[in-house]
């Protein structure tokens, strides 16, 4: 598993395995946070699905901007 993480403004974000682990370990008291994590899992999976050879992109970065009104699906990526 890669130790590379997506970084935004110097903040470490979880890699796919950490996100999956978080998604699977949420408690009922963390419903709102769980919804966010599930959405993040879906977004990461959709992005990774389009990288047929992830090794070609290892170590590279990009900015992803997602606009999503509260309680609605994304309107632009």
PDB file of C-alpha atoms in Angstrom:
ATOM      1  CA  UNK A   1       0.000   0.000   0.000  1.00  0.00           C
ATOM      2  CA  UNK A   2       1.329   3.444  -0.859  1.00  0.00           C
ATOM      3  CA  UNK A   3       2.457   5.761   1.898  1.00  0.00           C
ATOM      4  CA  UNK A   4       1.818   8.794  -0.302  1.00  0.00           C
ATOM      5  CA  UNK A   5      -0.987  11.040   0.871  1.00  0.00           C
ATOM      6  CA  UNK A   6      -2.904  13.796  -0.842  1.00  0.00           C
ATOM      7  CA  UNK A   7      -1.868  17.103   0.705  1.00  0.00           C
ATOM      8  CA  UNK A   8      -3.779  20.346   0.692  1.00  0.00           C
ATOM      9  CA  UNK A   9      -2.133  23.429   2.160  1.00  0.00           C
ATOM     10  CA  UNK A  10       0.201  21.236   4.211  1.00  0.00           C
ATOM     11  CA  UNK A  11      -2.617  19.236   5.818  1.00  0.00           C
ATOM     12  CA  UNK A  12      -2.299  15.450   5.568  1.00  0.00           C
ATOM     13  CA  UNK A  13      -5.465  13.787   4.363  1.00  0.00           C
ATOM     14  CA  UNK A  14      -6.051  10.047   4.785  1.00  0.00           C
ATOM     15  CA  UNK A  15      -5.161   7.592   2.042  1.00  0.00           C
ATOM     16  CA  UNK A  16      -7.748   5.162   0.637  1.00  0.00           C
ATOM     17  CA  UNK A  17      -7.119   2.410   3.212  1.00  0.00           C
ATOM     18  CA  UNK A  18      -7.414   4.883   6.100  1.00  0.00           C
ATOM     19  CA  UNK A  19     -10.648   6.265   4.652  1.00  0.00           C
ATOM     20  CA  UNK A  20     -12.068   2.755   4.236  1.00  0.00           C
ATOM     21  CA  UNK A  21     -11.121   1.890   7.801  1.00  0.00           C
ATOM     22  CA  UNK A  22     -12.789   5.070   9.063  1.00  0.00           C
ATOM     23  CA  UNK A  23     -15.922   4.339   7.040  1.00  0.00           C
ATOM     24  CA  UNK A  24     -16.210   0.869   8.513  1.00  0.00           C
ATOM     25  CA  UNK A  25     -15.598   1.909  12.126  1.00  0.00           C
ATOM     26  CA  UNK A  26     -18.054   4.788  12.638  1.00  0.00           C
ATOM     27  CA  UNK A  27     -20.510   4.697  15.541  1.00  0.00           C
ATOM     28  CA  UNK A  28     -24.153   5.857  15.432  1.00  0.00           C
ATOM     29  CA  UNK A  29     -23.204   9.024  17.361  1.00  0.00           C
ATOM     30  CA  UNK A  30     -21.025  10.072  14.438  1.00  0.00           C
ATOM     31  CA  UNK A  31     -23.779  10.020  11.806  1.00  0.00           C
ATOM     32  CA  UNK A  32     -22.942  13.371  10.197  1.00  0.00           C
ATOM     33  CA  UNK A  33     -19.237  12.630  10.140  1.00  0.00           C
ATOM     34  CA  UNK A  34     -19.995   9.145   8.831  1.00  0.00           C
ATOM     35  CA  UNK A  35     -21.998  10.587   5.937  1.00  0.00           C
ATOM     36  CA  UNK A  36     -19.045  12.796   5.037  1.00  0.00           C
ATOM     37  CA  UNK A  37     -16.635   9.857   5.220  1.00  0.00           C
ATOM     38  CA  UNK A  38     -18.908   7.698   3.059  1.00  0.00           C
ATOM     39  CA  UNK A  39     -19.117  10.461   0.480  1.00  0.00           C
ATOM     40  CA  UNK A  40     -15.323  10.804   0.581  1.00  0.00           C
ATOM     41  CA  UNK A  41     -14.966   7.033   0.080  1.00  0.00           C
ATOM     42  CA  UNK A  42     -17.181   7.221  -2.984  1.00  0.00           C
ATOM     43  CA  UNK A  43     -15.275  10.198  -4.396  1.00  0.00           C
ATOM     44  CA  UNK A  44     -11.863   8.574  -3.853  1.00  0.00           C
ATOM     45  CA  UNK A  45     -13.072   5.311  -5.400  1.00  0.00           C
ATOM     46  CA  UNK A  46     -14.462   7.129  -8.451  1.00  0.00           C
ATOM     47  CA  UNK A  47     -11.178   8.988  -8.964  1.00  0.00           C
ATOM     48  CA  UNK A  48      -9.012   5.891  -8.476  1.00  0.00           C
ATOM     49  CA  UNK A  49     -11.213   3.935 -10.898  1.00  0.00           C
ATOM     50  CA  UNK A  50     -10.092   6.246 -13.702  1.00  0.00           C
ATOM     51  CA  UNK A  51      -6.373   5.724 -13.025  1.00  0.00           C
ATOM     52  CA  UNK A  52      -5.730   2.474 -14.854  1.00  0.00           C
ATOM     53  CA  UNK A  53      -2.029   2.448 -13.956  1.00  0.00           C
ATOM     54  CA  UNK A  54      -1.704   4.231 -10.619  1.00  0.00           C
ATOM     55  CA  UNK A  55       2.089   3.770 -10.611  1.00  0.00           C
ATOM     56  CA  UNK A  56       2.353   6.320 -13.444  1.00  0.00           C
ATOM     57  CA  UNK A  57       0.876   8.936 -11.105  1.00  0.00           C
ATOM     58  CA  UNK A  58       2.625   7.984  -7.855  1.00  0.00           C
ATOM     59  CA  UNK A  59       4.191  11.020  -6.187  1.00  0.00           C
ATOM     60  CA  UNK A  60       2.338  13.520  -8.370  1.00  0.00           C
ATOM     61  CA  UNK A  61      -0.251  15.918  -7.019  1.00  0.00           C
ATOM     62  CA  UNK A  62      -3.200  17.859  -8.330  1.00  0.00           C
ATOM     63  CA  UNK A  63      -5.883  20.119  -6.926  1.00  0.00           C
ATOM     64  CA  UNK A  64      -9.462  18.937  -6.987  1.00  0.00           C
ATOM     65  CA  UNK A  65     -12.211  21.459  -6.349  1.00  0.00           C
ATOM     66  CA  UNK A  66     -15.646  20.104  -5.624  1.00  0.00           C
ATOM     67  CA  UNK A  67     -18.687  22.339  -5.285  1.00  0.00           C
ATOM     68  CA  UNK A  68     -21.538  20.718  -3.422  1.00  0.00           C
ATOM     69  CA  UNK A  69     -24.539  22.457  -1.881  1.00  0.00           C
ATOM     70  CA  UNK A  70     -25.329  21.191   1.625  1.00  0.00           C
ATOM     71  CA  UNK A  71     -27.447  18.045   1.529  1.00  0.00           C
ATOM     72  CA  UNK A  72     -27.189  17.692  -2.261  1.00  0.00           C
ATOM     73  CA  UNK A  73     -24.933  15.851  -4.707  1.00  0.00           C
ATOM     74  CA  UNK A  74     -21.909  17.653  -6.179  1.00  0.00           C
ATOM     75  CA  UNK A  75     -22.724  20.225  -8.856  1.00  0.00           C
ATOM     76  CA  UNK A  76     -19.198  20.571 -10.249  1.00  0.00           C
ATOM     77  CA  UNK A  77     -15.803  18.909  -9.949  1.00  0.00           C
TER      78      UNK A  77
END
